[in-house]
């Protein structure tokens, strides 16, 4: 796409300046010269006033369509995946390390003849595996 024509650009510039000037003039009229106008407009158009006051209810729509489903989804992921899978893996690894430590602790008696017997048993297993 090419650039806009200069005539269209100037038309858009003038339209935006005119809109800004109209907004400034309306603010001066409503709040400077005749401050009763906004109150009368509120009483005459209460539905429109409420719609504009609540910003077209975009925050409520965004909350209902985007935020609340994301919160429910993340709570479901936390409840079903994080607590069961992630925490289960971490806690399972801790339990496995504890059991392995208790088993290895039972192998350490401090008696030399037990260590020599374990060494001999390992040597027999290795020699048996090599000879077969």
Coordinates of C-alpha atoms in Angstrom, one line a residue:
X1 CA 0.0 0.0 0.0
X2 CA 1.2 3.5 -0.8
X3 CA 0.9 6.6 1.3
X4 CA -2.3 8.6 1.5
X5 CA -2.9 11.5 -0.8
X6 CA -2.0 14.8 0.7
X7 CA -5.6 16.1 0.3
X8 CA -6.9 13.2 2.4
X9 CA -4.2 13.7 5.0
X10 CA -5.1 17.4 5.4
X11 CA -8.8 16.5 5.6
X12 CA -8.1 14.1 8.4
X13 CA -5.8 16.6 10.2
X14 CA -8.5 19.3 10.0
X15 CA -11.2 16.9 11.1
X16 CA -9.2 15.9 14.2
X17 CA -8.4 19.5 15.0
X18 CA -12.1 20.4 14.6
X19 CA -13.2 17.5 16.9
X20 CA -10.7 18.7 19.6
X21 CA -11.8 22.3 19.3
X22 CA -15.5 21.2 19.6
X23 CA -14.6 19.2 22.7
X24 CA -12.8 22.1 24.3
X25 CA -15.7 24.5 23.4
X26 CA -18.3 22.0 24.9
X27 CA -16.2 21.7 28.1
X28 CA -16.0 25.5 28.4
X29 CA -19.7 25.9 27.9
X30 CA -20.7 23.0 30.2
X31 CA -18.3 23.7 33.1
X32 CA -17.4 27.4 32.6
X33 CA -20.4 29.4 31.5
X34 CA -23.4 27.1 32.2
X35 CA -22.5 24.5 34.8
X36 CA -26.2 23.4 35.1
X37 CA -26.1 21.8 31.6
X38 CA -24.4 18.5 32.6
X39 CA -26.9 17.9 35.4
X40 CA -29.8 18.5 33.0
X41 CA -28.3 16.1 30.5
X42 CA -28.0 13.5 33.2
X43 CA -31.6 13.8 34.1
X44 CA -32.7 13.8 30.5
X45 CA -30.6 10.8 29.3
X46 CA -30.0 8.6 32.4
X47 CA -29.4 5.5 30.4
X48 CA -26.8 7.1 28.2
X49 CA -25.2 8.7 31.3
X50 CA -25.0 5.3 33.0
X51 CA -23.5 3.7 29.8
X52 CA -20.9 6.4 29.5
X53 CA -20.1 6.5 33.3
X54 CA -19.5 2.7 33.2
X55 CA -17.3 3.0 30.1
X56 CA -19.6 1.0 27.9
X57 CA -19.3 -1.8 30.5
X58 CA -16.1 -2.9 28.7
X59 CA -14.4 -3.8 32.0
X60 CA -17.3 -6.1 33.0
X61 CA -17.3 -7.7 29.5
X62 CA -13.5 -8.1 29.6
X63 CA -13.8 -9.7 33.1
X64 CA -16.5 -12.1 32.1
X65 CA -15.0 -13.1 28.7
X66 CA -11.2 -13.0 29.4
X67 CA -10.3 -12.7 33.1
X68 CA -12.8 -15.1 34.8
X69 CA -12.2 -18.0 32.3
X70 CA -8.4 -17.5 32.7
X71 CA -8.7 -17.6 36.5
X72 CA -10.9 -20.7 36.4
X73 CA -8.5 -22.4 34.0
X74 CA -5.4 -21.5 36.0
X75 CA -7.1 -22.8 39.2
X76 CA -7.9 -26.0 37.4
X77 CA -4.3 -26.4 36.2
X78 CA -3.1 -25.7 39.8
X79 CA -5.5 -28.1 41.4
X80 CA -5.0 -31.0 38.9
X81 CA -1.5 -30.6 37.4
X82 CA 0.6 -28.6 39.9
X83 CA -0.6 -30.2 43.1
X84 CA -0.8 -33.7 41.7
X85 CA 2.0 -34.0 39.0
X86 CA 4.6 -31.4 40.0
X87 CA 4.3 -31.6 43.7
X88 CA 3.8 -35.4 43.4
X89 CA 7.1 -35.7 41.5
X90 CA 9.0 -33.5 44.0
X91 CA 7.5 -35.2 47.0
X92 CA 8.1 -38.6 45.4
X93 CA 11.7 -37.8 44.7
X94 CA 12.1 -36.8 48.4
X95 CA 10.5 -40.0 49.6
X96 CA 12.7 -42.1 47.2
X97 CA 15.8 -40.4 48.5
X98 CA 14.7 -41.0 52.1
X99 CA 14.1 -44.7 51.4
X100 CA 17.4 -45.1 49.6
X101 CA 19.2 -43.4 52.5
X102 CA 17.6 -45.7 55.0
X103 CA 18.5 -48.8 52.9
X104 CA 22.1 -47.6 52.4
X105 CA 22.3 -46.8 56.1
X106 CA 21.5 -50.4 56.9
X107 CA 24.5 -51.5 54.8
X108 CA 26.9 -49.4 56.9
X109 CA 27.5 -51.5 60.0
X110 CA 31.0 -50.3 60.8
X111 CA 32.3 -53.9 60.9
X112 CA 35.1 -54.9 58.6
X113 CA 34.0 -58.5 58.1
X114 CA 30.6 -57.2 56.7
X115 CA 32.4 -55.0 54.2
X116 CA 34.7 -57.8 53.1
X117 CA 31.7 -60.1 52.6
X118 CA 30.0 -57.5 50.5
X119 CA 33.2 -57.1 48.4
X120 CA 33.5 -60.8 47.9
X121 CA 29.8 -61.1 46.9
X122 CA 30.3 -58.3 44.3
X123 CA 33.4 -60.0 42.9
X124 CA 31.5 -63.3 42.6
X125 CA 28.7 -61.5 40.7
X126 CA 31.0 -59.8 38.4
X127 CA 33.1 -62.9 37.6
X128 CA 29.8 -64.9 37.1
X129 CA 28.6 -62.2 34.6
X130 CA 31.9 -62.3 32.7
X131 CA 32.1 -66.0 32.5
X132 CA 28.6 -66.4 31.1

